[in-house]
PDB file of C-alpha atoms in Angstrom:
ATOM      1  CA  MET A1170     -15.246   5.117   8.955  1.00 85.00           C
ATOM      2  CA  ASN A1171     -14.521   1.513  10.138  1.00 93.00           C
ATOM      3  CA  HIS A1172     -11.433  -0.469   8.925  1.00 95.00           C
ATOM      4  CA  PRO A1173     -10.662  -2.985   7.153  1.00 96.00           C
ATOM      5  CA  ASN A1174     -13.760  -1.491   4.537  1.00 97.00           C
ATOM      6  CA  GLU A1175     -14.632  -4.328   1.866  1.00 97.00           C
ATOM      7  CA  LYS A1176     -16.343  -1.412  -0.754  1.00 97.00           C
ATOM      8  CA  VAL A1177     -13.179   0.550  -0.742  1.00 98.00           C
ATOM      9  CA  MET A1178     -10.830  -2.524  -0.901  1.00 98.00           C
ATOM     10  CA  ARG A1179     -13.050  -3.651  -3.235  1.00 97.00           C
ATOM     11  CA  GLU A1180     -12.773  -0.514  -5.461  1.00 98.00           C
ATOM     12  CA  LEU A1181      -8.859  -0.461  -5.260  1.00 97.00           C
ATOM     13  CA  ILE A1182      -8.698  -3.885  -6.856  1.00 95.00           C
ATOM     14  CA  GLU A1183     -10.686  -2.666  -9.542  1.00 95.00           C
ATOM     15  CA  TYR A1184      -8.839   0.672 -10.098  1.00 96.00           C
ATOM     16  CA  THR A1185      -5.694  -1.487  -9.787  1.00 94.00           C
ATOM     17  CA  ALA A1186      -6.317  -3.681 -12.279  1.00 91.00           C
ATOM     18  CA  LYS A1187      -7.950  -1.537 -14.858  1.00 92.00           C
ATOM     19  CA  LYS A1188      -4.714   0.968 -14.136  1.00 89.00           C
ATOM     20  CA  ALA A1189      -2.336  -1.790 -14.531  1.00 83.00           C
ATOM     21  CA  GLY A1190      -3.124  -3.118 -17.972  1.00 78.00           C
ATOM     22  CA  LYS A1191      -0.389  -5.334 -18.987  1.00 69.00           C
ATOM     23  CA  GLN A1192       1.723  -4.525 -16.055  1.00 65.00           C
ATOM     24  CA  SER A1193       0.761  -7.632 -14.316  1.00 63.00           C
ATOM     25  CA  GLN A1194       3.030  -6.714 -11.455  1.00 70.00           C
ATOM     26  CA  ALA A1195       1.141  -3.808 -10.160  1.00 83.00           C
ATOM     27  CA  THR A1196       0.142  -2.560  -6.795  1.00 92.00           C
ATOM     28  CA  GLY A1197      -2.319  -0.448  -6.194  1.00 95.00           C
ATOM     29  CA  CYS A1198      -3.163   2.405  -3.539  1.00 98.00           C
ATOM     30  CA  PHE A1199      -5.543   4.348  -2.236  1.00 98.00           C
ATOM     31  CA  ILE A1200      -5.287   6.659   0.718  1.00 98.00           C
ATOM     32  CA  LEU A1201      -8.454   8.058   2.630  1.00 98.00           C
ATOM     33  CA  LYS A1202      -9.413  10.660   4.971  1.00 97.00           C
ATOM     34  CA  GLY A1203     -12.504   9.765   6.747  1.00 93.00           C
ATOM     35  CA  ASN A1204     -14.045   8.065   4.278  1.00 89.00           C
ATOM     36  CA  LYS A1205     -13.325   9.766   1.245  1.00 97.00           C
ATOM     37  CA  ILE A1206     -10.378   8.530  -1.141  1.00 98.00           C
ATOM     38  CA  VAL A1207      -7.841  11.562  -1.571  1.00 98.00           C
ATOM     39  CA  SER A1208      -5.185   9.746  -3.133  1.00 98.00           C
ATOM     40  CA  LYS A1209      -5.113   6.967  -5.909  1.00 98.00           C
ATOM     41  CA  ALA A1210      -1.952   5.654  -7.634  1.00 97.00           C
ATOM     42  CA  ILE A1211      -0.494   2.091  -9.128  1.00 95.00           C
ATOM     43  CA  SER A1212       3.078   1.108  -8.766  1.00 93.00           C
ATOM     44  CA  SER A1213       5.097   2.718 -11.526  1.00 91.00           C
ATOM     45  CA  THR A1214       8.567   1.580 -11.361  1.00 88.00           C
ATOM     46  CA  GLN A1215       9.120   0.034 -14.765  1.00 85.00           C
ATOM     47  CA  LYS A1216       7.362   2.960 -16.791  1.00 86.00           C
ATOM     48  CA  SER A1217       9.014   5.409 -15.012  1.00 88.00           C
ATOM     49  CA  GLN A1218      12.218   3.671 -14.708  1.00 91.00           C
ATOM     50  CA  ASP A1219      12.102   4.869 -10.723  1.00 93.00           C
ATOM     51  CA  THR A1220      12.730   2.262  -8.419  1.00 92.00           C
ATOM     52  CA  THR A1221      10.785   4.105  -5.482  1.00 94.00           C
ATOM     53  CA  ALA A1222       7.672   4.447  -7.674  1.00 94.00           C
ATOM     54  CA  HIS A1223       5.688   1.805  -5.247  1.00 94.00           C
ATOM     55  CA  ALA A1224       1.970   2.456  -5.546  1.00 96.00           C
ATOM     56  CA  GLU A1225       1.991   3.711  -1.785  1.00 97.00           C
ATOM     57  CA  ILE A1226       4.928   6.117  -2.294  1.00 97.00           C
ATOM     58  CA  ASN A1227       3.166   7.377  -5.307  1.00 97.00           C
ATOM     59  CA  ALA A1228      -0.199   8.093  -3.736  1.00 98.00           C
ATOM     60  CA  MET A1229       1.829   9.970  -0.495  1.00 98.00           C
ATOM     61  CA  ARG A1230       3.909  12.392  -3.185  1.00 97.00           C
ATOM     62  CA  LYS A1231       0.739  12.998  -4.960  1.00 97.00           C
ATOM     63  CA  LEU A1232      -1.049  13.715  -1.708  1.00 98.00           C
ATOM     64  CA  SER A1233       1.643  15.815  -0.225  1.00 96.00           C
ATOM     65  CA  LYS A1234       2.111  17.846  -3.195  1.00 96.00           C
ATOM     66  CA  SER A1235      -1.499  18.512  -3.581  1.00 96.00           C
ATOM     67  CA  ARG A1236      -1.999  19.672   0.398  1.00 95.00           C
ATOM     68  CA  LYS A1237       1.652  21.062   0.665  1.00 96.00           C
ATOM     69  CA  ASN A1238       1.997  18.802   3.573  1.00 95.00           C
ATOM     70  CA  ASN A1239       3.639  15.611   4.324  1.00 94.00           C
ATOM     71  CA  SER A1240       1.811  14.156   7.887  1.00 95.00           C
ATOM     72  CA  LEU A1241      -0.669  11.427   6.976  1.00 96.00           C
ATOM     73  CA  LYS A1242      -1.949  11.837  10.805  1.00 95.00           C
ATOM     74  CA  GLY A1243      -5.702  11.002  10.255  1.00 96.00           C
ATOM     75  CA  TYR A1244      -5.624   9.368   7.071  1.00 97.00           C
ATOM     76  CA  TRP A1245      -5.680   5.388   6.194  1.00 97.00           C
ATOM     77  CA  VAL A1246      -3.554   3.316   3.217  1.00 97.00           C
ATOM     78  CA  TYR A1247      -5.081   0.829   1.647  1.00 98.00           C
ATOM     79  CA  SER A1248      -2.811  -0.987  -0.609  1.00 96.00           C
ATOM     80  CA  THR A1249      -3.487  -4.288  -2.272  1.00 95.00           C
ATOM     81  CA  GLN A1250      -0.306  -5.880  -1.373  1.00 91.00           C
ATOM     82  CA  LYS A1251       1.585  -5.656   2.592  1.00 89.00           C
ATOM     83  CA  PRO A1252       3.820  -2.158   2.087  1.00 88.00           C
ATOM     84  CA  CYS A1253       7.570  -3.316   1.526  1.00 85.00           C
ATOM     85  CA  PRO A1254       9.909  -2.061   4.351  1.00 82.00           C
ATOM     86  CA  MET A1255      10.537   1.297   2.052  1.00 87.00           C
ATOM     87  CA  CYS A1256       6.939   2.158   2.011  1.00 90.00           C
ATOM     88  CA  ALA A1257       6.247   0.976   5.591  1.00 86.00           C
ATOM     89  CA  SER A1258       9.283   3.570   6.738  1.00 86.00           C
ATOM     90  CA  ALA A1259       7.479   6.359   4.586  1.00 91.00           C
ATOM     91  CA  ILE A1260       3.793   5.284   5.976  1.00 92.00           C
ATOM     92  CA  VAL A1261       5.379   5.095   9.578  1.00 86.00           C
ATOM     93  CA  TRP A1262       7.285   8.648   9.241  1.00 88.00           C
ATOM     94  CA  SER A1263       4.297  10.624   7.961  1.00 92.00           C
ATOM     95  CA  GLU A1264       2.040   9.155  11.108  1.00 91.00           C
ATOM     96  CA  ALA A1265      -0.738   7.721   9.057  1.00 94.00           C
ATOM     97  CA  ASP A1266      -3.119   6.018  11.356  1.00 94.00           C
ATOM     98  CA  GLY A1267      -3.134   2.753   9.787  1.00 94.00           C
ATOM     99  CA  VAL A1268      -2.865   0.429   6.823  1.00 94.00           C
ATOM    100  CA  VAL A1269      -4.846  -2.225   4.962  1.00 96.00           C
ATOM    101  CA  TYR A1270      -3.151  -4.668   2.725  1.00 94.00           C
ATOM    102  CA  GLY A1271      -4.466  -7.192   0.489  1.00 94.00           C
ATOM    103  CA  TRP A1272      -1.697  -9.744   0.535  1.00 89.00           C
ATOM    104  CA  GLU A1273       1.206 -10.880   2.222  1.00 83.00           C
ATOM    105  CA  GLY A1274       4.038 -10.184  -0.565  1.00 71.00           C
ATOM    106  CA  LYS A1275       5.121 -13.643  -0.133  1.00 63.00           C
ATOM    107  CA  LYS A1276       5.434 -14.909  -3.766  1.00 56.00           C
ATOM    108  CA  GLY A1277       8.957 -15.239  -5.983  1.00 51.00           C
ATOM    109  CA  TRP A1278      10.849 -12.273  -5.938  1.00 47.00           C
ATOM    110  CA  VAL A1279       9.316 -10.519  -3.153  1.00 52.00           C
ATOM    111  CA  ASP A1280      10.633 -13.448  -0.786  1.00 52.00           C
ATOM    112  CA  VAL A1281      14.443 -12.828  -2.029  1.00 48.00           C
ATOM    113  CA  TYR A1282      14.424  -9.182  -1.251  1.00 50.00           C
ATOM    114  CA  PHE A1283      12.758  -9.521   2.232  1.00 51.00           C
ATOM    115  CA  LYS A1284      14.831 -12.058   3.046  1.00 53.00           C
ATOM    116  CA  SER A1285      18.018 -10.059   1.918  1.00 50.00           C
ATOM    117  CA  LEU A1286      16.845  -6.930   3.943  1.00 51.00           C
ATOM    118  CA  ASN A1287      16.090  -9.043   6.999  1.00 52.00           C
ATOM    119  CA  LEU A1288      13.626  -6.152   7.790  1.00 53.00           C
ATOM    120  CA  SER A1289       9.657  -6.299   7.820  1.00 59.00           C
ATOM    121  CA  ASN A1290       7.475  -3.552   8.448  1.00 57.00           C
ATOM    122  CA  VAL A1291       6.754  -4.477  11.940  1.00 57.00           C
ATOM    123  CA  VAL A1292      10.249  -3.769  13.076  1.00 56.00           C
ATOM    124  CA  ILE A1293      10.001  -0.678  11.400  1.00 58.00           C
ATOM    125  CA  ASN A1294       6.631   0.085  12.814  1.00 57.00           C
ATOM    126  CA  SER A1295       7.603  -0.769  16.423  1.00 63.00           C
ATOM    127  CA  SER A1296      10.896   1.814  16.151  1.00 59.00           C
ATOM    128  CA  ARG A1297       8.248   4.624  16.188  1.00 59.00           C
ATOM    129  CA  LEU A1298       6.123   6.234  19.160  1.00 59.00           C
ATOM    130  CA  LYS A1299       3.266   6.459  17.471  1.00 68.00           C
ATOM    131  CA  LYS A1300       1.968   3.372  16.282  1.00 78.00           C
ATOM    132  CA  VAL A1301       0.602   2.437  12.872  1.00 85.00           C
ATOM    133  CA  LYS A1302      -2.235  -0.167  13.051  1.00 90.00           C
ATOM    134  CA  MET A1303      -1.463  -2.856  10.198  1.00 89.00           C
ATOM    135  CA  ILE A1304      -4.543  -5.076   9.236  1.00 92.00           C
ATOM    136  CA  GLY A1305      -4.560  -7.569   6.485  1.00 91.00           C
ATOM    137  CA  PRO A1306      -4.124  -9.727   4.773  1.00 91.00           C
ATOM    138  CA  PHE A1307      -7.620  -8.653   3.618  1.00 96.00           C
ATOM    139  CA  LEU A1308      -9.601  -9.855   0.257  1.00 96.00           C
ATOM    140  CA  GLU A1309      -6.289 -11.665  -0.417  1.00 92.00           C
ATOM    141  CA  SER A1310      -7.862 -13.595  -2.899  1.00 91.00           C
ATOM    142  CA  GLU A1311      -8.908 -10.842  -4.893  1.00 92.00           C
ATOM    143  CA  CYS A1312      -5.547  -9.413  -4.700  1.00 90.00           C
ATOM    144  CA  LEU A1313      -3.562 -11.814  -5.790  1.00 87.00           C
ATOM    145  CA  LYS A1314      -5.587 -12.257  -9.171  1.00 85.00           C
ATOM    146  CA  ILE A1315      -4.226  -9.072  -9.921  1.00 83.00           C
ATOM    147  CA  LYS A1316      -0.686 -10.146  -9.578  1.00 75.00           C
ATOM    148  CA  GLY A1317      -1.530 -13.318 -11.579  1.00 73.00           C
ATOM    149  CA  TYR A1318      -1.141 -15.506  -8.144  1.00 67.00           C
ATOM    150  CA  LYS A1319      -3.526 -18.066  -6.861  1.00 65.00           C
ATOM    151  CA  LYS A1320      -4.146 -18.238  -2.993  1.00 62.00           C
TER     152      LYS A1320
END
């Protein structure tokens, strides 16, 4: 499969909007092996009262548990939002082949936290020998609608 894949991203947007319900700040994530979606999740930080329950982390946990393996070699991560430093670190450490993200995450509180961390997923990715390919923003306007933002 070639990345980015519009059909996959549109399916992710639809899944996220449906699963998020009233949780307007939800982010969605799919993990793909070849052309098959093997893990799906949305962020659940408020519902679970777990600050690490971002969509990417939730999807990776599901897949790792079902496979009994934490490596994402040969997998692609699709997210409606650019992975934060925590998620980017987990993706890089898992050695995923790549990430396709919907929007940059530069609205409101995201700006404040990313600036205060003074760290980006580009810096995290550059620290590894194996680089994770980053593609985005992709279908940004559609992804922003899930959050209630306009481009």
